[in-house]
XYZ file of C-alpha atoms in Angstrom:
669
model
C -29.281 11.882 8.511
C -26.206 14.105 8.815
C -25.667 16.698 11.500
C -23.288 19.195 9.906
C -22.441 19.905 6.260
C -19.401 21.697 4.845
C -19.859 23.401 1.468
C -16.578 23.226 -0.445
C -17.394 26.153 -2.708
C -18.155 29.851 -2.792
C -20.608 32.400 -4.152
C -24.049 31.592 -5.464
C -23.873 27.804 -5.232
C -22.556 27.852 -1.654
C -25.497 30.055 -0.626
C -27.885 27.827 -2.576
C -26.734 24.652 -0.777
C -26.817 26.376 2.614
C -30.434 27.462 2.186
C -31.544 23.853 1.704
C -29.243 22.529 4.436
C -30.624 25.021 6.961
C -34.191 24.130 5.998
C -33.300 20.475 6.649
C -31.985 21.379 10.089
C -28.284 20.837 9.302
C -25.527 23.045 10.666
C -23.431 24.648 7.938
C -19.715 25.275 7.499
C -18.287 27.652 4.895
C -14.750 27.776 3.599
C -13.228 30.889 2.094
C -10.177 32.471 0.544
C -8.790 35.840 1.564
C -10.746 37.435 -1.310
C -14.010 36.080 0.154
C -13.480 36.800 3.847
C -16.688 38.897 4.061
C -18.614 37.188 1.263
C -22.331 36.366 1.723
C -21.746 32.614 1.873
C -19.320 33.135 4.778
C -21.744 35.330 6.698
C -24.630 32.924 6.053
C -22.872 29.865 7.492
C -22.907 28.795 11.135
C -19.111 28.406 11.010
C -16.422 29.479 8.526
C -12.832 28.352 7.974
C -10.142 30.241 6.053
C -8.381 28.206 3.371
C -5.702 30.517 2.008
C -4.920 33.276 -0.522
C -7.257 34.338 -3.338
C -6.009 32.093 -6.175
C -8.173 28.955 -6.335
C -5.062 26.777 -6.579
C -4.120 27.982 -3.089
C -7.592 27.794 -1.546
C -10.707 26.221 -3.090
C -8.718 23.605 -5.006
C -6.747 22.470 -1.936
C -8.453 19.204 -0.975
C -6.275 18.693 2.093
C -7.202 22.090 3.540
C -10.907 21.450 2.978
C -10.729 18.034 4.634
C -8.837 19.571 7.550
C -11.629 22.154 7.882
C -14.262 19.400 7.900
C -12.431 17.476 10.608
C -11.805 20.576 12.714
C -15.459 21.597 12.659
C -16.899 18.100 12.957
C -18.677 18.172 9.587
C -19.884 14.704 8.662
C -20.557 15.444 4.981
C -19.210 17.713 2.230
C -21.165 19.179 -0.695
C -18.778 20.284 -3.459
C -21.224 22.461 -5.442
C -20.074 22.787 -9.047
C -16.641 23.658 -10.419
C -13.506 23.476 -8.249
C -13.308 19.951 -6.717
C -16.826 18.810 -7.617
C -15.669 16.413 -10.342
C -12.296 15.515 -8.871
C -12.291 11.752 -8.305
C -9.343 12.029 -5.909
C -11.301 14.421 -3.666
C -14.351 12.148 -3.489
C -12.053 9.243 -2.642
C -10.222 11.265 0.008
C -13.558 12.113 1.654
C -14.456 8.433 1.641
C -11.137 7.477 3.216
C -11.538 10.177 5.871
C -14.956 8.848 6.838
C -16.730 11.998 5.630
C -19.681 11.540 3.260
C -19.246 13.080 -0.178
C -22.555 14.538 -1.386
C -22.161 13.348 -4.938
C -21.514 10.219 -6.998
C -19.012 7.461 -6.150
C -15.357 8.077 -7.080
C -15.391 5.349 -9.741
C -18.283 7.022 -11.583
C -16.526 10.416 -11.478
C -13.370 8.850 -12.883
C -15.247 7.004 -15.627
C -17.151 10.094 -16.801
C -14.471 12.696 -16.082
C -12.295 11.531 -18.952
C -14.176 12.605 -22.077
C -12.362 10.062 -24.230
C -13.029 7.122 -21.921
C -16.599 8.258 -21.221
C -17.469 8.121 -24.924
C -16.195 4.574 -25.128
C -18.285 3.614 -22.089
C -21.322 5.364 -23.542
C -21.023 3.411 -26.789
C -20.762 0.147 -24.830
C -23.926 1.097 -22.890
C -25.868 1.577 -26.115
C -25.796 5.370 -26.084
C -25.512 7.261 -29.395
C -22.058 8.881 -29.773
C -20.717 11.489 -32.201
C -18.265 10.199 -34.837
C -14.731 11.168 -33.868
C -11.185 10.178 -32.867
C -10.711 9.161 -29.246
C -7.094 7.998 -29.350
C -3.969 9.933 -28.406
C -3.132 12.821 -30.756
C 0.613 13.254 -31.081
C 0.908 16.806 -32.418
C -0.654 19.466 -34.641
C 0.135 17.608 -37.865
C -1.541 14.493 -36.504
C -4.556 16.605 -35.533
C -4.762 18.030 -39.056
C -4.801 14.537 -40.597
C -7.473 13.315 -38.159
C -9.694 16.332 -38.801
C -9.451 15.794 -42.553
C -10.416 12.112 -42.173
C -13.458 12.930 -40.007
C -14.494 15.750 -42.330
C -14.819 19.461 -41.535
C -16.190 21.082 -39.484
C -14.750 19.409 -36.375
C -14.625 20.303 -32.694
C -11.364 20.054 -30.737
C -11.896 19.510 -27.000
C -9.687 19.113 -23.952
C -10.315 15.629 -22.565
C -10.761 16.915 -19.012
C -12.492 20.129 -20.074
C -15.741 21.683 -18.977
C -17.525 25.009 -18.603
C -16.672 26.017 -22.162
C -12.917 25.961 -21.520
C -10.563 24.055 -23.797
C -12.751 23.987 -26.912
C -12.191 25.191 -30.484
C -14.324 24.843 -33.597
C -12.323 24.210 -36.786
C -13.865 24.784 -40.201
C -10.642 24.103 -42.092
C -7.020 23.035 -41.750
C -5.925 26.555 -40.801
C -8.276 26.581 -37.842
C -6.799 23.286 -36.604
C -3.255 24.600 -36.878
C -4.161 27.788 -35.039
C -6.320 26.238 -32.320
C -4.912 22.805 -31.435
C -2.054 24.031 -29.246
C -4.342 26.613 -27.589
C -6.767 23.841 -26.609
C -3.882 21.866 -25.106
C -2.680 24.892 -23.128
C -6.170 25.727 -21.833
C -6.720 22.096 -20.830
C -3.428 22.032 -18.944
C -3.987 25.417 -17.276
C -7.578 24.756 -16.189
C -7.618 21.000 -15.581
C -4.009 19.804 -15.405
C -4.529 17.591 -18.484
C -3.452 18.558 -22.020
C -4.979 15.602 -23.879
C -7.273 16.577 -26.751
C -9.864 14.672 -28.748
C -11.528 15.589 -32.046
C -15.082 14.858 -33.134
C -17.478 15.749 -35.914
C -19.274 19.068 -35.404
C -23.031 18.661 -35.768
C -24.486 21.485 -37.852
C -27.603 23.321 -36.643
C -26.818 21.779 -33.243
C -29.033 22.023 -30.204
C -27.557 21.380 -26.755
C -30.012 19.317 -24.728
C -29.268 17.615 -21.449
C -31.021 15.018 -19.325
C -31.101 15.346 -15.536
C -30.627 12.002 -13.802
C -31.009 11.167 -10.131
C -30.055 7.887 -8.512
C -29.786 6.387 -5.051
C -27.356 3.856 -3.572
C -29.866 1.044 -3.969
C -29.852 0.817 -7.762
C -32.697 3.178 -8.636
C -31.933 5.761 -11.341
C -34.510 8.182 -12.763
C -34.467 10.802 -15.491
C -36.137 14.108 -14.625
C -36.850 15.461 -18.071
C -34.588 17.604 -20.208
C -33.148 21.102 -20.327
C -32.518 23.114 -23.484
C -29.150 24.880 -23.187
C -28.540 25.864 -26.812
C -28.050 29.603 -26.307
C -24.337 29.772 -25.588
C -21.426 32.127 -26.104
C -17.997 30.598 -26.537
C -19.520 27.278 -25.412
C -20.623 28.882 -22.132
C -24.353 28.578 -21.452
C -26.267 31.846 -21.198
C -29.934 30.768 -21.177
C -31.415 27.431 -20.092
C -34.985 26.224 -20.039
C -37.066 23.201 -19.157
C -38.597 21.535 -20.986
C -37.114 21.992 -24.482
C -39.354 23.457 -27.206
C -37.832 20.895 -29.616
C -38.185 17.686 -27.623
C -41.283 15.515 -28.053
C -42.485 12.978 -25.456
C -41.012 10.153 -27.569
C -37.634 11.935 -27.799
C -37.685 12.585 -24.062
C -38.263 8.908 -23.341
C -35.520 7.778 -25.767
C -32.979 10.279 -24.421
C -33.921 9.574 -20.821
C -33.660 5.819 -21.266
C -30.155 6.105 -22.723
C -29.097 8.494 -19.926
C -30.328 6.045 -17.282
C -28.566 3.141 -19.022
C -25.279 5.060 -18.949
C -25.702 6.017 -15.275
C -26.411 2.425 -14.296
C -23.426 1.197 -16.338
C -21.054 3.186 -14.101
C -22.886 2.560 -10.800
C -24.046 6.160 -10.540
C -25.910 7.676 -7.603
C -26.756 11.299 -6.686
C -27.652 14.042 -9.201
C -25.929 14.087 -12.570
C -26.450 15.338 -16.095
C -26.034 13.579 -19.421
C -25.359 16.192 -22.090
C -26.449 15.542 -25.667
C -25.888 17.277 -28.980
C -29.021 17.129 -31.116
C -29.325 17.884 -34.822
C -31.964 20.561 -35.255
C -31.983 19.731 -38.959
C -33.514 16.311 -38.264
C -37.241 16.758 -37.536
C -37.530 13.105 -36.461
C -35.533 13.882 -33.317
C -33.549 10.677 -33.719
C -30.198 12.408 -34.343
C -29.031 12.940 -30.774
C -25.545 12.050 -29.548
C -23.746 11.774 -26.221
C -21.388 14.648 -25.412
C -20.395 14.101 -21.799
C -21.744 13.374 -18.355
C -21.382 16.002 -15.656
C -21.044 14.151 -12.366
C -22.271 17.014 -10.213
C -25.062 19.510 -9.747
C -25.427 21.752 -12.809
C -25.589 25.546 -12.693
C -28.955 25.322 -14.452
C -30.547 22.821 -12.050
C -33.217 25.325 -10.854
C -35.247 25.050 -14.074
C -35.610 21.305 -13.496
C -36.559 21.936 -9.872
C -39.264 24.353 -11.006
C -40.965 22.046 -13.507
C -40.542 18.835 -11.478
C -41.276 20.326 -8.041
C -38.193 18.806 -6.408
C -35.261 20.206 -4.429
C -32.266 18.510 -6.049
C -29.852 19.587 -3.322
C -32.054 17.981 -0.691
C -32.267 14.790 -2.746
C -28.466 14.709 -3.083
C -28.045 15.016 0.671
C -30.625 12.303 1.348
C -28.990 9.954 -1.182
C -25.565 10.561 0.400
C -27.119 9.572 3.749
C -28.213 6.258 2.226
C -31.918 6.982 1.816
C -34.031 5.593 -1.009
C -35.406 7.968 -3.620
C -38.845 9.133 -2.607
C -40.363 8.946 -6.102
C -40.523 6.620 -9.084
C -40.240 7.298 -12.806
C -44.040 7.304 -13.026
C -44.146 10.095 -10.428
C -42.057 12.419 -12.621
C -44.347 14.981 -14.270
C -43.484 18.225 -16.029
C -45.486 21.200 -14.792
C -45.338 24.410 -16.825
C -42.178 26.043 -18.171
C -39.073 27.450 -16.530
C -36.316 29.694 -17.930
C -32.988 30.643 -16.355
C -30.722 33.482 -17.455
C -27.177 33.865 -16.158
C -26.281 37.386 -15.068
C -22.556 37.779 -15.730
C -19.992 40.477 -14.969
C -19.196 41.150 -18.605
C -19.802 44.016 -21.005
C -21.877 42.956 -24.047
C -21.341 46.385 -25.593
C -17.593 45.685 -25.719
C -17.564 42.191 -27.102
C -18.572 40.580 -23.769
C -15.256 41.417 -22.160
C -14.999 40.348 -18.497
C -15.625 43.110 -15.982
C -14.015 43.137 -12.562
C -14.385 45.515 -9.652
C -16.732 46.425 -6.842
C -20.513 46.293 -7.107
C -21.608 49.691 -5.787
C -25.361 49.151 -6.374
C -27.095 45.790 -6.293
C -30.862 45.488 -6.274
C -32.108 42.215 -7.791
C -35.809 41.869 -8.581
C -37.799 40.569 -5.658
C -38.587 36.871 -5.626
C -42.299 36.230 -5.978
C -44.866 33.522 -6.546
C -48.406 34.145 -7.744
C -50.980 33.505 -10.418
C -48.746 34.865 -13.189
C -45.821 32.664 -12.170
C -42.717 32.555 -10.003
C -39.557 34.695 -9.987
C -36.488 33.296 -8.223
C -33.020 34.841 -7.849
C -30.057 32.663 -6.829
C -27.054 34.843 -6.054
C -24.020 35.125 -3.836
C -23.251 38.846 -3.882
C -24.440 41.985 -2.101
C -23.737 45.681 -2.487
C -20.030 46.119 -1.905
C -19.081 42.654 -3.151
C -16.084 42.514 -5.453
C -16.023 40.605 -8.726
C -12.515 39.190 -8.766
C -10.407 38.059 -11.693
C -9.691 34.878 -9.726
C -13.169 33.346 -10.052
C -16.089 32.832 -12.377
C -17.792 36.152 -13.298
C -21.361 35.012 -12.650
C -23.288 37.447 -10.434
C -26.656 35.728 -10.220
C -29.159 33.402 -11.849
C -32.621 34.710 -12.639
C -35.190 31.915 -12.829
C -38.842 32.230 -13.831
C -41.613 29.646 -13.938
C -45.054 29.990 -15.508
C -47.743 27.933 -17.176
C -46.358 28.526 -20.691
C -43.022 29.270 -22.326
C -44.224 32.688 -23.490
C -45.351 33.624 -19.977
C -42.025 32.493 -18.468
C -40.137 34.637 -21.014
C -42.400 37.626 -20.278
C -41.622 37.243 -16.574
C -37.905 37.201 -17.403
C -38.165 40.457 -19.359
C -40.135 42.178 -16.605
C -37.743 40.975 -13.889
C -34.645 41.987 -15.867
C -36.089 45.512 -16.169
C -35.944 45.674 -12.361
C -32.398 44.278 -11.985
C -30.116 47.102 -10.866
C -26.344 46.610 -10.950
C -23.828 49.457 -10.913
C -20.054 49.640 -10.594
C -19.222 46.893 -13.075
C -20.260 45.901 -16.561
C -23.054 43.325 -16.771
C -25.148 41.547 -19.373
C -28.682 42.336 -18.170
C -29.512 44.303 -21.337
C -28.322 41.414 -23.490
C -30.381 38.866 -21.570
C -33.457 41.045 -21.970
C -32.811 41.311 -25.708
C -32.586 37.513 -25.939
C -35.885 37.074 -24.112
C -37.610 39.432 -26.564
C -35.942 38.122 -29.728
C -38.490 36.751 -32.240
C -36.330 33.723 -32.976
C -36.087 32.861 -29.282
C -39.839 33.217 -28.944
C -40.269 30.801 -31.853
C -37.982 28.254 -30.145
C -35.752 28.089 -33.256
C -32.563 27.623 -31.242
C -29.068 26.357 -32.058
C -25.728 26.711 -30.314
C -24.874 29.307 -32.979
C -27.814 31.541 -32.028
C -25.779 34.426 -30.581
C -23.136 34.422 -33.331
C -25.840 34.262 -36.013
C -28.125 36.931 -34.578
C -25.426 39.327 -33.357
C -22.610 38.941 -35.935
C -21.459 42.544 -35.445
C -21.787 42.461 -31.674
C -24.493 43.732 -29.347
C -25.620 47.351 -29.444
C -28.827 47.138 -27.421
C -32.300 45.841 -28.104
C -34.217 47.933 -30.660
C -37.291 49.831 -29.501
C -40.457 49.345 -31.541
C -43.026 52.142 -32.014
C -45.052 51.026 -28.988
C -42.051 51.058 -26.636
C -40.858 54.384 -28.098
C -44.229 55.968 -27.306
C -44.146 54.699 -23.736
C -40.553 55.919 -23.280
C -41.530 59.404 -24.433
C -44.558 59.407 -22.117
C -42.454 58.359 -19.116
C -39.786 60.961 -19.902
C -42.455 63.664 -20.139
C -43.980 62.648 -16.782
C -40.574 62.457 -15.057
C -39.665 65.895 -16.402
C -43.036 67.402 -15.445
C -43.030 65.949 -11.920
C -39.425 67.050 -11.355
C -40.167 70.615 -12.481
C -43.237 70.648 -10.235
C -41.098 69.664 -7.263
C -38.478 72.278 -8.131
C -41.147 74.965 -8.397
C -42.228 74.245 -4.846
C -38.818 74.963 -3.356
C -38.755 78.070 -1.162
C -36.427 81.036 -1.440
C -36.266 81.186 -5.241
C -35.261 84.482 -6.842
C -38.128 86.039 -8.767
C -40.776 83.871 -7.148
C -42.072 80.419 -8.108
C -41.230 79.069 -11.541
C -43.998 78.777 -14.097
C -44.584 75.141 -15.096
C -45.624 74.689 -18.686
C -47.165 71.306 -19.492
C -45.895 71.306 -23.109
C -42.545 69.713 -23.848
C -40.688 68.479 -26.924
C -39.086 65.086 -26.338
C -36.392 63.871 -28.750
C -35.764 60.121 -29.112
C -33.598 58.437 -31.758
C -33.480 61.610 -33.852
C -37.251 62.189 -33.832
C -39.047 65.013 -32.021
C -42.329 64.308 -30.230
C -44.696 66.983 -28.957
C -46.106 66.197 -25.511
C -48.508 67.761 -23.040
C -48.736 66.423 -19.468
C -51.665 66.762 -17.126
C -51.696 65.496 -13.536
C -55.029 63.759 -12.955
C -54.420 62.728 -9.332
C -51.601 61.625 -7.065
C -49.577 59.080 -9.075
C -51.700 59.421 -12.232
C -50.981 61.485 -15.321
C -52.406 61.905 -18.793
C -49.891 62.474 -21.610
C -50.957 63.780 -25.001
C -48.290 62.525 -27.402
C -48.505 63.748 -30.990
C -52.269 63.922 -30.530
C -52.543 60.474 -28.897
C -53.641 60.096 -25.278
C -51.640 57.800 -22.946
C -52.411 57.100 -19.277
C -49.446 56.816 -16.873
C -49.803 55.464 -13.334
C -46.891 55.063 -10.915
C -45.909 55.643 -7.304
C -42.578 57.074 -8.531
C -41.304 60.259 -6.918
C -38.553 62.615 -8.114
C -35.134 61.343 -7.056
C -36.012 57.638 -7.227
C -33.911 55.540 -9.606
C -36.637 53.090 -10.694
C -39.774 54.187 -12.516
C -42.204 51.315 -12.056
C -45.814 51.548 -13.143
C -48.424 51.102 -15.860
C -48.048 53.035 -19.111
C -50.747 52.890 -21.765
C -52.194 49.820 -20.064
C -48.903 47.867 -19.995
C -46.402 47.238 -17.167
C -43.327 49.445 -17.456
C -40.130 49.456 -15.399
C -36.987 51.395 -16.192
C -34.012 52.870 -14.383
C -33.501 56.627 -14.724
C -30.244 58.533 -14.882
C -29.880 62.228 -15.577
C -27.146 63.699 -17.705
C -26.723 67.424 -18.388
C -28.065 66.928 -21.911
C -30.469 63.994 -21.570
C -32.582 61.699 -19.443
C -31.417 58.087 -19.777
C -34.008 55.336 -19.349
C -32.735 51.762 -19.205
C -35.425 49.231 -20.004
C -36.197 46.339 -22.343
C -32.550 45.593 -23.109
C -31.143 49.035 -23.884
C -30.415 52.496 -22.499
C -32.453 55.119 -24.327
C -31.312 58.784 -24.235
C -34.216 61.256 -24.360
C -33.734 65.003 -24.655
C -36.418 67.319 -23.328
C -37.018 71.029 -23.761
C -39.167 73.642 -25.364
C -40.041 73.460 -29.044
C -37.619 76.372 -29.630
C -34.750 74.513 -27.908
C -35.469 71.354 -29.911
C -35.297 73.354 -33.157
C -31.958 74.907 -32.195
C -30.546 71.546 -31.070
C -30.844 70.210 -34.617
C -28.162 72.684 -35.688
C -25.620 71.661 -33.042
C -22.494 69.899 -34.332
C -22.042 66.225 -33.429
C -18.955 65.394 -31.379
C -17.138 62.488 -33.019
C -15.310 59.831 -30.954
C -11.483 59.845 -31.078
C -9.675 57.733 -33.682
C -8.163 54.733 -31.863
C -7.179 52.769 -34.962
C -3.477 53.547 -34.363
C -3.541 51.749 -31.014
C -3.801 48.144 -29.833
C -5.755 48.461 -26.592
C -6.046 45.755 -23.952
C -9.718 44.708 -24.194
C -10.040 43.402 -20.611
C -8.096 43.013 -17.366
C -5.819 40.019 -17.830
C -2.367 38.508 -18.196
C -0.431 39.231 -21.374
C 0.888 35.726 -21.964
C 2.372 36.337 -25.386
C 3.484 39.302 -27.521
C 4.642 38.465 -31.031
C 5.794 41.812 -32.468
C 8.487 44.431 -31.930
C 8.900 48.062 -33.052
C 9.413 48.229 -36.797
C 7.530 45.000 -37.566
C 5.030 45.119 -40.400
C 1.675 43.448 -39.595
C -1.284 42.500 -41.771
C -5.011 42.691 -41.061
C -6.115 39.747 -38.941
C -2.585 38.830 -37.835
C -2.266 37.652 -34.213
C -0.195 40.187 -32.282
C -0.410 38.697 -28.806
C -2.565 36.787 -26.350
C -4.417 37.903 -23.216
C -5.510 35.336 -20.620
C -8.520 36.180 -18.472
C -10.676 33.786 -16.436
C -8.327 31.022 -17.696
C -9.454 31.680 -21.288
C -7.007 32.724 -24.006
C -8.027 35.685 -26.188
C -6.018 36.458 -29.318
C -5.280 40.117 -30.102
C -5.357 40.762 -33.862
C -4.384 43.637 -36.115
C -7.409 45.530 -37.451
C -5.567 46.673 -40.597
C -2.088 46.595 -42.216
C 0.347 48.737 -40.225
C 3.883 49.105 -38.882
C 4.537 48.835 -35.144
C 5.811 52.157 -33.779
C 6.073 51.423 -30.053
C 5.514 48.580 -27.561
C 4.326 49.465 -24.035
C 3.961 46.023 -22.410
C 5.838 42.770 -22.060
C 4.707 39.159 -21.911
C 4.030 38.161 -18.312
C 2.546 41.514 -17.268
C -0.952 41.864 -15.800
C -2.710 44.639 -17.684
C -5.860 46.661 -16.907
C -8.634 47.181 -19.431
C -7.920 49.913 -22.025
C -4.145 49.781 -21.484
C -2.323 50.761 -24.701
C -0.178 47.746 -25.627
C 1.032 48.860 -29.068
C 1.154 52.018 -31.165
C 1.221 51.898 -34.970
C 2.677 54.424 -37.395
């Protein structure tokens, strides 16, 4: 076994690998850029080595610097995590040549599967189902248009070396090919140093299902069940679960057998994932096709760990040390259900725009394990951490495990209600809405789920009558308890304030009459429109989280006071509630509504990023939908389009400038 391990990564995955390494008794070495000098993974490690400036190209992607760090610290193995150098064949080979074990597959397997075009050819030779498409060299846009027409629309254009949702465009017609082909080439070159593109048939009603494989250096390869990863946004996974609600035991065996055959064909060892696209329109389950093989640990590996009862990082380390796998295919059993949601620094209320900045409050839900199930949080941030534009915007992964899919989803919703993040935009509300969505609960998933269910964007999860009643009851209790505390303050002019138990609470335009009675410490009785609701909580005035039992059901929500309302954030939305006397509520109905300013005359930068292209000048006439420029953020290109016909009055930015969110790029007449 090894003595010291260097983790060639950062953030959540670096912390994740270190936890297992420390449990195994290994010493740990972290590497870091200047942006991560005080990051949790650096503080967790036994030793840490600086690599260079913040940009990944000058730090985490510098193989020579990482190998130098391993030699200087005496590390005898390197775990690459995911992303960065994890699927770089040259890095695995350099480790081998330096006499340092690479905790991953052999270089030849990485090379074979890293090229999406070549990997599809190898998959077909190994007897794996492949999607119809064109795997040769595409000369230019016109050639791409002809190929797409021959395959038949819709088609998917993909960067050959792509991954993580980068370098992909869906084309429904010739115009989409002409608009997207060059963008795919640019994204492939910028992110992976390879501008080759391939085109394949797009499977309608597609489900994204992947098979986890694990092999040792002695020829044994196993499949560890499947993961359903169909809920995606811009080809980036948002929710993953194991097992899949669509996959039958026969499908699992067929998919797993093909995945093992492919792994053996390339001499694979360590953990890896064979990704499949499955037609949800085919109830037989026979229409599944090879997409790609990820020759590394996947972000979503915890859901497999939960249902299999295996630490995949530990198995990777043991395989790298030459050990045999400690289980057989017959030993692999699925126990219960696990769901993972990815908590990202992005604002779902503004089209999921990336959010950068400092996290000023960070309180994840506590990890737990009990009769109802398990809650696990994998993260790599703390209060004060900065979400940088240089790296992936993932904050944490929330993983739940329970006996059934419904119970695992319920645990997710309850845990998300207790996830407190302030200082940056985040997608916790959106994740909660997904967990509660009827279609998700039914398991009727496709990769188009988010686009189909939120075509106009996300505005918060709706509150049903039951939740509305509990919100009103909580608001009434919070208001009553706060006024009680205030009445007890000494030195008030005119003596103690009189506390009236009656209050009118306004929610979503409806007024509710309430009366609060304190039954004992931490217990109240709320009469709401004639209905009696019991509220029990240890909450005290001034605390941000109200956590308790309301009307017999668990309730958790974060409170924030505004001059005109009490805001309660729970169940995927922030709900404003206004409280006062019946007289005040009646007068409030006559107050004018303040309308938001008209911003239609402005083109506003939607996110922090680099303005790579600006296509208009003052005096130009533009039409609705016309591309005006391009913003690059997180190595993804985002086209800026005109909302309506207009004439450009003024230009306030130039191509090549880094712009903050909400910067006014153009003004229209």
